[in-house]
Each structure stands twice: as C-alpha cells, then as structure tokens.
mmCIF file of C-alpha atoms in Angstrom:
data_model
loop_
_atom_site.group_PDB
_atom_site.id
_atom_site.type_symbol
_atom_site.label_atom_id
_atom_site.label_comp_id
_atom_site.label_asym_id
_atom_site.label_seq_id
_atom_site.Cartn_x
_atom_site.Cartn_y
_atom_site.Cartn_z
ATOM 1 C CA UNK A 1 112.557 188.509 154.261
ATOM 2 C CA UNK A 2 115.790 189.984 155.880
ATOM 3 C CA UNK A 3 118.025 191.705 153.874
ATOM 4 C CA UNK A 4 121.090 188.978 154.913
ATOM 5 C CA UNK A 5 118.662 186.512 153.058
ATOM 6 C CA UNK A 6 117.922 188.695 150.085
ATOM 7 C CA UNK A 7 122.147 189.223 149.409
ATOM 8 C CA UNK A 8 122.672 185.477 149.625
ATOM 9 C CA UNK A 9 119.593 184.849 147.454
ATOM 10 C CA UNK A 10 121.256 186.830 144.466
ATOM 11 C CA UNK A 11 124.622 185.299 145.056
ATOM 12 C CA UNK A 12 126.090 188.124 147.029
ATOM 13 C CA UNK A 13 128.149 186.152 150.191
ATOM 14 C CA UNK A 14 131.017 188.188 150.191
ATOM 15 C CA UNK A 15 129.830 191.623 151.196
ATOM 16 C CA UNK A 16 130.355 192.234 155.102
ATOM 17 C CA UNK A 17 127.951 193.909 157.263
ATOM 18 C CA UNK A 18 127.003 194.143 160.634
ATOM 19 C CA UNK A 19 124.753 191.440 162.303
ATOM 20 C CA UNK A 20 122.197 194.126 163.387
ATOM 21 C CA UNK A 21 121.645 195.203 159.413
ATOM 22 C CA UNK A 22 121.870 192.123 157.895
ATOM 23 C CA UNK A 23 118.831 190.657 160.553
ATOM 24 C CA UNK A 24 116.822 193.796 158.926
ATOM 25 C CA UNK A 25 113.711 193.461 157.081
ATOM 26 C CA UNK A 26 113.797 193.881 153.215
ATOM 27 C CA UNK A 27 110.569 195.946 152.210
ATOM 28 C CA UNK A 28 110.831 197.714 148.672
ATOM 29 C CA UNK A 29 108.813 200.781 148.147
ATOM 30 C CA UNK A 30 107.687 201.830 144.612
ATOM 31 C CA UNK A 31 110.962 204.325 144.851
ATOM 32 C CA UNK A 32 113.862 202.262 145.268
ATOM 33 C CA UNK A 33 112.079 199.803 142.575
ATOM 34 C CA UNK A 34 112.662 202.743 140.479
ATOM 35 C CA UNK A 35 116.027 203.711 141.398
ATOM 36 C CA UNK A 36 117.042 199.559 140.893
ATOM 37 C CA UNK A 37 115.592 200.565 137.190
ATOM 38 C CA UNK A 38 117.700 203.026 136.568
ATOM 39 C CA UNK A 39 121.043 201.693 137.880
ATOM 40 C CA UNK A 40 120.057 198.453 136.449
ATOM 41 C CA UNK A 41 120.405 199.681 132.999
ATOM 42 C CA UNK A 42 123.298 201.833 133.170
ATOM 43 C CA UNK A 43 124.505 198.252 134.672
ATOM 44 C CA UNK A 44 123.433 196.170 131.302
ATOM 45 C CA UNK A 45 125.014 198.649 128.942
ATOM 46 C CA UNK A 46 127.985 198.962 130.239
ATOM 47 C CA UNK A 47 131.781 196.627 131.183
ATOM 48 C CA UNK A 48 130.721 196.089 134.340
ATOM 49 C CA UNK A 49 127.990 193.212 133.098
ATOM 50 C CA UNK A 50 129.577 192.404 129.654
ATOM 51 C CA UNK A 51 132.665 190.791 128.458
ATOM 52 C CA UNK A 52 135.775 192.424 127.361
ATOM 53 C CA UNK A 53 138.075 190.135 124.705
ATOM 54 C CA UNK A 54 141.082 189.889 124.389
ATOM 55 C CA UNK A 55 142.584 192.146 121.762
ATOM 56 C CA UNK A 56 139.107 194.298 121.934
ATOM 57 C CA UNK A 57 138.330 197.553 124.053
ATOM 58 C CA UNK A 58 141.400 198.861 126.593
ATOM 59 C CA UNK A 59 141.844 198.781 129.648
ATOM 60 C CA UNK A 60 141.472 202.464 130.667
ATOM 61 C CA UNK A 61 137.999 202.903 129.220
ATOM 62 C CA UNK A 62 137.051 199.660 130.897
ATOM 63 C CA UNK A 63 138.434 201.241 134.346
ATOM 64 C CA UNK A 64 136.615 204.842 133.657
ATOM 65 C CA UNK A 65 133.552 202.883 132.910
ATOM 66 C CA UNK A 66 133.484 200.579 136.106
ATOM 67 C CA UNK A 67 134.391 204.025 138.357
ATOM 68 C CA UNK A 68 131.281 205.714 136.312
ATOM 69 C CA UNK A 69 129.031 203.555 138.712
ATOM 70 C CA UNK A 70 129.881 206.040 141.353
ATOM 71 C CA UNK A 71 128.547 208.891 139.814
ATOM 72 C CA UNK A 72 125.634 207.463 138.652
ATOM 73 C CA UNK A 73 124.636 205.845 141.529
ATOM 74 C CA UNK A 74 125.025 208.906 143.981
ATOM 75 C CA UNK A 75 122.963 211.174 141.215
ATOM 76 C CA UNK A 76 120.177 208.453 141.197
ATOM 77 C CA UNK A 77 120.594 208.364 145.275
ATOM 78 C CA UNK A 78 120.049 212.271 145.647
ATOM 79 C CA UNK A 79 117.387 212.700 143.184
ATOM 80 C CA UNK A 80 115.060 209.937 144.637
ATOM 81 C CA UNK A 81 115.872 211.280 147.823
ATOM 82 C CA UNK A 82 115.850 209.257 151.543
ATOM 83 C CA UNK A 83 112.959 207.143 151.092
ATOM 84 C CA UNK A 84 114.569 204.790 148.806
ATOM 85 C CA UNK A 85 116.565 203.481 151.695
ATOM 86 C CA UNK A 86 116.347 199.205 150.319
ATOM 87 C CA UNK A 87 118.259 200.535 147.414
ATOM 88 C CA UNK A 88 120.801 202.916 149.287
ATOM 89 C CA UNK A 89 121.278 199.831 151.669
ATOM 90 C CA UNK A 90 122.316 197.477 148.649
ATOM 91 C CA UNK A 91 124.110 200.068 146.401
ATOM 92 C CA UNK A 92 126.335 201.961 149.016
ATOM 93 C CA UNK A 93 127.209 198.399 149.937
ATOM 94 C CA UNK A 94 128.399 197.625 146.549
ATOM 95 C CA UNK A 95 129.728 200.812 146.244
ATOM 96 C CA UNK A 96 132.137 200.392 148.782
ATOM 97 C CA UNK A 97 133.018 197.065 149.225
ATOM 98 C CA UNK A 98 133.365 195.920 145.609
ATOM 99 C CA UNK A 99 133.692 198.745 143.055
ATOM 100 C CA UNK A 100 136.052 200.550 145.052
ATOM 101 C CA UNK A 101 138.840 198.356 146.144
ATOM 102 C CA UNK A 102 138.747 197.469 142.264
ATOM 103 C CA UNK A 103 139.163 200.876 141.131
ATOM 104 C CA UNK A 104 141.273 202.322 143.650
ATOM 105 C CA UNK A 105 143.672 199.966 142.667
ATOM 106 C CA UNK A 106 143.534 200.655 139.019
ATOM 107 C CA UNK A 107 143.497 204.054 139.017
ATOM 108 C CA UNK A 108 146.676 204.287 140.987
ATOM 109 C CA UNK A 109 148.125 201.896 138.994
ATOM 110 C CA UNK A 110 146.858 203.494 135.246
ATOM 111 C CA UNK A 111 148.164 206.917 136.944
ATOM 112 C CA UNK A 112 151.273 205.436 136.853
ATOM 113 C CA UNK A 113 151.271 204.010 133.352
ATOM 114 C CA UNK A 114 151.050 200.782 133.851
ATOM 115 C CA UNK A 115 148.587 199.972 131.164
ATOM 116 C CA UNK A 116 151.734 200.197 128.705
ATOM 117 C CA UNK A 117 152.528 196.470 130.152
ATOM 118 C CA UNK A 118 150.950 193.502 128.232
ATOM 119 C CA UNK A 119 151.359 191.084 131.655
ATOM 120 C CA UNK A 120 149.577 194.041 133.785
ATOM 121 C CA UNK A 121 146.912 194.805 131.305
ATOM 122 C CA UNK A 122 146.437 190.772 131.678
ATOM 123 C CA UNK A 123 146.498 191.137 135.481
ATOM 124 C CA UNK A 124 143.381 194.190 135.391
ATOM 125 C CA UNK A 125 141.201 192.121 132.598
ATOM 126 C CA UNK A 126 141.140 188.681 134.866
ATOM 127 C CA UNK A 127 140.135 191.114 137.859
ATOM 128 C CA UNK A 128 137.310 192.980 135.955
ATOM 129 C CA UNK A 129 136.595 189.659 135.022
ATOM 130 C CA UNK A 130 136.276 188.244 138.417
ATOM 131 C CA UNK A 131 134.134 191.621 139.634
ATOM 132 C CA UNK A 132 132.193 191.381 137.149
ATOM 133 C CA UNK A 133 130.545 187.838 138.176
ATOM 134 C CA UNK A 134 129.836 189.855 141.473
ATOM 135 C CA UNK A 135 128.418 192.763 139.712
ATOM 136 C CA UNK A 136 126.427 190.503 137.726
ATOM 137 C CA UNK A 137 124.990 188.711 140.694
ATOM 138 C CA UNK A 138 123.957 192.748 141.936
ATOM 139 C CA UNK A 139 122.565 193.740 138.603
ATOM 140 C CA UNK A 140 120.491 190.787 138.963
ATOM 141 C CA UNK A 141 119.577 191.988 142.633
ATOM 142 C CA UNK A 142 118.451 195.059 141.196
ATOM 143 C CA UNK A 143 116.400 193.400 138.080
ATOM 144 C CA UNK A 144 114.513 191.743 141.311
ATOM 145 C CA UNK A 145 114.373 195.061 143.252
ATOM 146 C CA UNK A 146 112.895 196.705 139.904
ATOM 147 C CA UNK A 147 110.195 193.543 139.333
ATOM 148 C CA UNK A 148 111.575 193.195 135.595
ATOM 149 C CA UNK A 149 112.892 190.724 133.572
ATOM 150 C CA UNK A 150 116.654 189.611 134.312
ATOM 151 C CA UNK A 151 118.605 190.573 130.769
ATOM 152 C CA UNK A 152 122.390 189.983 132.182
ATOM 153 C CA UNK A 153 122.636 186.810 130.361
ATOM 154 C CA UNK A 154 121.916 189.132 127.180
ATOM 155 C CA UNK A 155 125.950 189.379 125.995
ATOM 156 C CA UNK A 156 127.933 189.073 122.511
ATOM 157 C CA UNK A 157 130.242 186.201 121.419
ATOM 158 C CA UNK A 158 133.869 186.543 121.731
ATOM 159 C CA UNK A 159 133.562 187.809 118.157
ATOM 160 C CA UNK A 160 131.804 191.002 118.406
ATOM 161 C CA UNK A 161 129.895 191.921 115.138
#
C-alpha cells in the first residue's frame, strides 16, 4: 500500500503533499507502531478526540491542550529516533497542516483577549469542533499504525457525570 492510499483509507483527503510522497510505499516497523501508541493515547485523553459542551470546559485550556500535541509529538519523534519514519511522515503532516493553522489562529487571537466574547468563544468551539473530526480520523490512523483496538468512539454524553 502507498501512503496516498493509507491517508484516504482513514478519512484524511484534505492533507496536501507532493505526488512523489504520496506514490510512496507504507511499511510500518515495530517502532513507529510504538510511537502511533503513544501519541494515540495522549490523542484519546485529551480535547482534541472528545467533545467540549457548551457551558463546560473554556476555551483557553481547550486551545493549550490542542497546541500540547506539538510537544508531545516532537518528544515521542526524538526519543524513537529516525527509524520511525511511517510515523514522522503522518504526524509532521498533521502537525503542520491541521494543528497549526488551528492554533496559530487562536493563540493570536486569545493573546489578544478575545476569549472575553461569547460570539468568538462560539466561533473557536465550532472550529475545534470541525478539527476535531479530522483529528479523529488521524487518531484512528494511528490506532491502525499501533495494531490496537480503535477507542475514539469511547466519549461522554453532553451531560458529563
């Protein structure tokens, strides 16, 4: 399998790359299945995967939690080193073309205080909502990549306990 084939497979169409990568072939070593692992549940327990009701959580927190993905990914990167290169492909992808227009955005905007405004605070919940169908489809992706069983649809009601 190609790695083109293995995006659209897990629902991921709107990540760009260059013909040349996406024709490459998709063999997982034992390393990035363990790297998937980890990211994978950071992923799970986190905003990025679950939902956020109205008049629960704020908006801040939610933003510092979907940046956190950074960090975490680039520690889990360096520590398993270069030859987990299937899961650098994916998760620099992700990285970069969905996580951070999102919070580049945000954190500009929070700088500036505009979490104090009901319509903008709106505004940033329907886009975490909308990333977070894509980040969904990529923790999925990496529930494949790690051989275990998919847990995303694992959420609480809109009345958390």
């Amino acid at each position: 399998m190609n790695f083109g084939v293995y995006l659209k497979k897990h629902g991921l169409t709107k990540i760009k790359l260059h013909a040349k990568f996406i024709e490459a072939e998709w063999e997982l070593q034992d390393v990035d299945r363990e790297a998937a692992w980890e990211l994978y549940i950071e992923m799970l327990t986190r905003i990025v995967t679950q939902q956020l009701p109205v008049g629960y959580g704020d908006e801040k927190t939610a933003l510092n939690s979907v940046y956190s993905l950074f960090p975490i990914t680039r520690e889990i990167l360096k520590r398993k080193g270069r030859k987990c290169i299937q899961f650098s492909k994916i998760s620099i992808v992700v990285l970069n073309q969905v996580v951070r227009p999102f919070t580049a955005k945000w954190h500009k905007l929070s700088l500036e205080n505009a979490f104090n405004d009901r319509e903008i605070c709106d505004d940033f919940r329907k886009e975490l909502t909308d990333i977070r169908i894509v980040l969904l489809n990529y923790a999925k992706a990496l529930a494949d990549i790690a051989e275990v069983e998919d847990l995303t649809a694992i959420s609480f009601d809109e009345q958390p306990i």
